[in-house]
Short mmCIF file of C-alpha atoms in Angstrom, two decimals:
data_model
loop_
_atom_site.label_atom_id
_atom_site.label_comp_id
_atom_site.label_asym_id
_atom_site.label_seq_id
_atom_site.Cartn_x
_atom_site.Cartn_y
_atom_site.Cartn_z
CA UNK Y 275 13.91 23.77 -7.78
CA UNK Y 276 12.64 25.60 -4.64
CA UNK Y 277 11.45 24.35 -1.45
CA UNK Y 278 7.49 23.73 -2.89
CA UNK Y 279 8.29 21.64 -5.91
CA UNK Y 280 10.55 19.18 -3.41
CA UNK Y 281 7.87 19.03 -1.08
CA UNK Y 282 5.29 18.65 -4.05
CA UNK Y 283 7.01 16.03 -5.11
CA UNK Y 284 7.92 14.54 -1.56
CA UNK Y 285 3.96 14.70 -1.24
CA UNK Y 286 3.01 12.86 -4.49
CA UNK Y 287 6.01 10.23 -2.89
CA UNK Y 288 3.88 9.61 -0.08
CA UNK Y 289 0.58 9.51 -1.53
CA UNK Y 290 2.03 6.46 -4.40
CA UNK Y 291 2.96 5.00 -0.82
CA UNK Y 292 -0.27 4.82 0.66
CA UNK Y 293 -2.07 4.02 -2.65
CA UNK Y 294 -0.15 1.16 -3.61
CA UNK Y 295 -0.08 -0.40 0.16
CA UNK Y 296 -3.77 0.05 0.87
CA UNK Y 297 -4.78 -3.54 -0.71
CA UNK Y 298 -2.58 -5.38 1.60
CA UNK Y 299 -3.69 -3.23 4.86
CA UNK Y 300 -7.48 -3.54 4.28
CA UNK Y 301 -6.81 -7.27 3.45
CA UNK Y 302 -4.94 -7.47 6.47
CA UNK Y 303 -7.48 -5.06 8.38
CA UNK Y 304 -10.99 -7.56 7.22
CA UNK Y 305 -9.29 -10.88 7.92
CA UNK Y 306 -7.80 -9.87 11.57
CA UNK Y 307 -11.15 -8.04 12.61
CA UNK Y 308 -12.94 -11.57 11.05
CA UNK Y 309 -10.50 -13.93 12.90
CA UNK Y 310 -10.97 -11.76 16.09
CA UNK Y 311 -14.63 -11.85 15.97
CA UNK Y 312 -14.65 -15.84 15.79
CA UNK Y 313 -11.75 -16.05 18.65
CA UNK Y 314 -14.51 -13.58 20.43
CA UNK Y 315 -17.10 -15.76 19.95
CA UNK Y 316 -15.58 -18.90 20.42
CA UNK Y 317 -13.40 -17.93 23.54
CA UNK Y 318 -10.19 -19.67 22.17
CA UNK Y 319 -7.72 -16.81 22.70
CA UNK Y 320 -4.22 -18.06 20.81
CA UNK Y 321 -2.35 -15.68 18.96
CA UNK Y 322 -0.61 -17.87 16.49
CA UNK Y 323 -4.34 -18.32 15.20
CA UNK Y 324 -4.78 -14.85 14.07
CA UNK Y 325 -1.22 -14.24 12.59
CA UNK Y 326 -1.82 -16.92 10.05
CA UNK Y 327 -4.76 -16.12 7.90
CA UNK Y 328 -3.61 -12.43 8.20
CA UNK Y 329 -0.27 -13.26 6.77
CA UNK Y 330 -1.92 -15.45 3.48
CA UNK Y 331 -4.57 -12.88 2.99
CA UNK Y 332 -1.74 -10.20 2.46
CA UNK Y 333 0.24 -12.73 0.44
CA UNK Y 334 -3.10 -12.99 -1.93
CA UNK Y 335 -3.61 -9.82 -1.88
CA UNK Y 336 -0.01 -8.70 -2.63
CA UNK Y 337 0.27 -11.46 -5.28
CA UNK Y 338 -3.15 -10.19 -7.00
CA UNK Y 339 -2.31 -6.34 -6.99
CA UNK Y 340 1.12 -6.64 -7.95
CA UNK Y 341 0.79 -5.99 -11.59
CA UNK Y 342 -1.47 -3.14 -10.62
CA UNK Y 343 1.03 -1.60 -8.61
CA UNK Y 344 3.64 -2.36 -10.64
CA UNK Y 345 1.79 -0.29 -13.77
CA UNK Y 346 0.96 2.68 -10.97
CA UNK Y 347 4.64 3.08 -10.09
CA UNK Y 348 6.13 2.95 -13.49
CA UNK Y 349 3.60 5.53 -14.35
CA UNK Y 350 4.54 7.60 -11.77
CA UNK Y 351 8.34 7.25 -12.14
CA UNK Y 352 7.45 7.92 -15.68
CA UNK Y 353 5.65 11.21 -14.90
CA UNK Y 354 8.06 12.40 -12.32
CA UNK Y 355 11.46 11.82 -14.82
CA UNK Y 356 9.65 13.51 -17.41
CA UNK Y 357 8.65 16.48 -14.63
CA UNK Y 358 12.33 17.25 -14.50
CA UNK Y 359 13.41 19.76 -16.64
CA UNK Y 360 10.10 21.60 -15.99
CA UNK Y 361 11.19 21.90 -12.27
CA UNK Y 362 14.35 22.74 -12.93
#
């Protein structure tokens, strides 16, 4: 294994990362720009008002895309075991 199959791999690493946590960050993303619009608009400036819905949209989201991710990973643990003695 030389130096451009690790970081091949290390790359494929961080792009499972980003796939499977993009749900929860645009869910996260939409609701705070949405709740800071209306505290914008409505001049009531408490932060304990934003944290909430942020924190149950990513908990919906999370809860929805979790079988999702769950297939994505175990394909790509799959994929990457069976990668082995080829990069060996």
């Amino acid at each position: 294994m030389d130096t451009h199959d690790v970081v091949d791999v290390g790359r494929e690493a961080l792009a499972m990362a980003m796939l499977l946590s993009t749900p929860m960050l645009v869910t996260g993303l939409v609701i705070g720009l949405v709740v800071g619009l209306i505290q914008a608009l409505t001049q009531i400036q408490e932060q304990s008002i934003a944290l909430v819905p942020r924190l149950v949209g990513v908990l919906v989201a999370f809860s929805l895309t979790l079988p999702w991710a769950i297939a994505q990973l175990q394909q790509y643990v799959h994929d990457l075991f069976t990668q082995i003695p080829q990069r060996l």
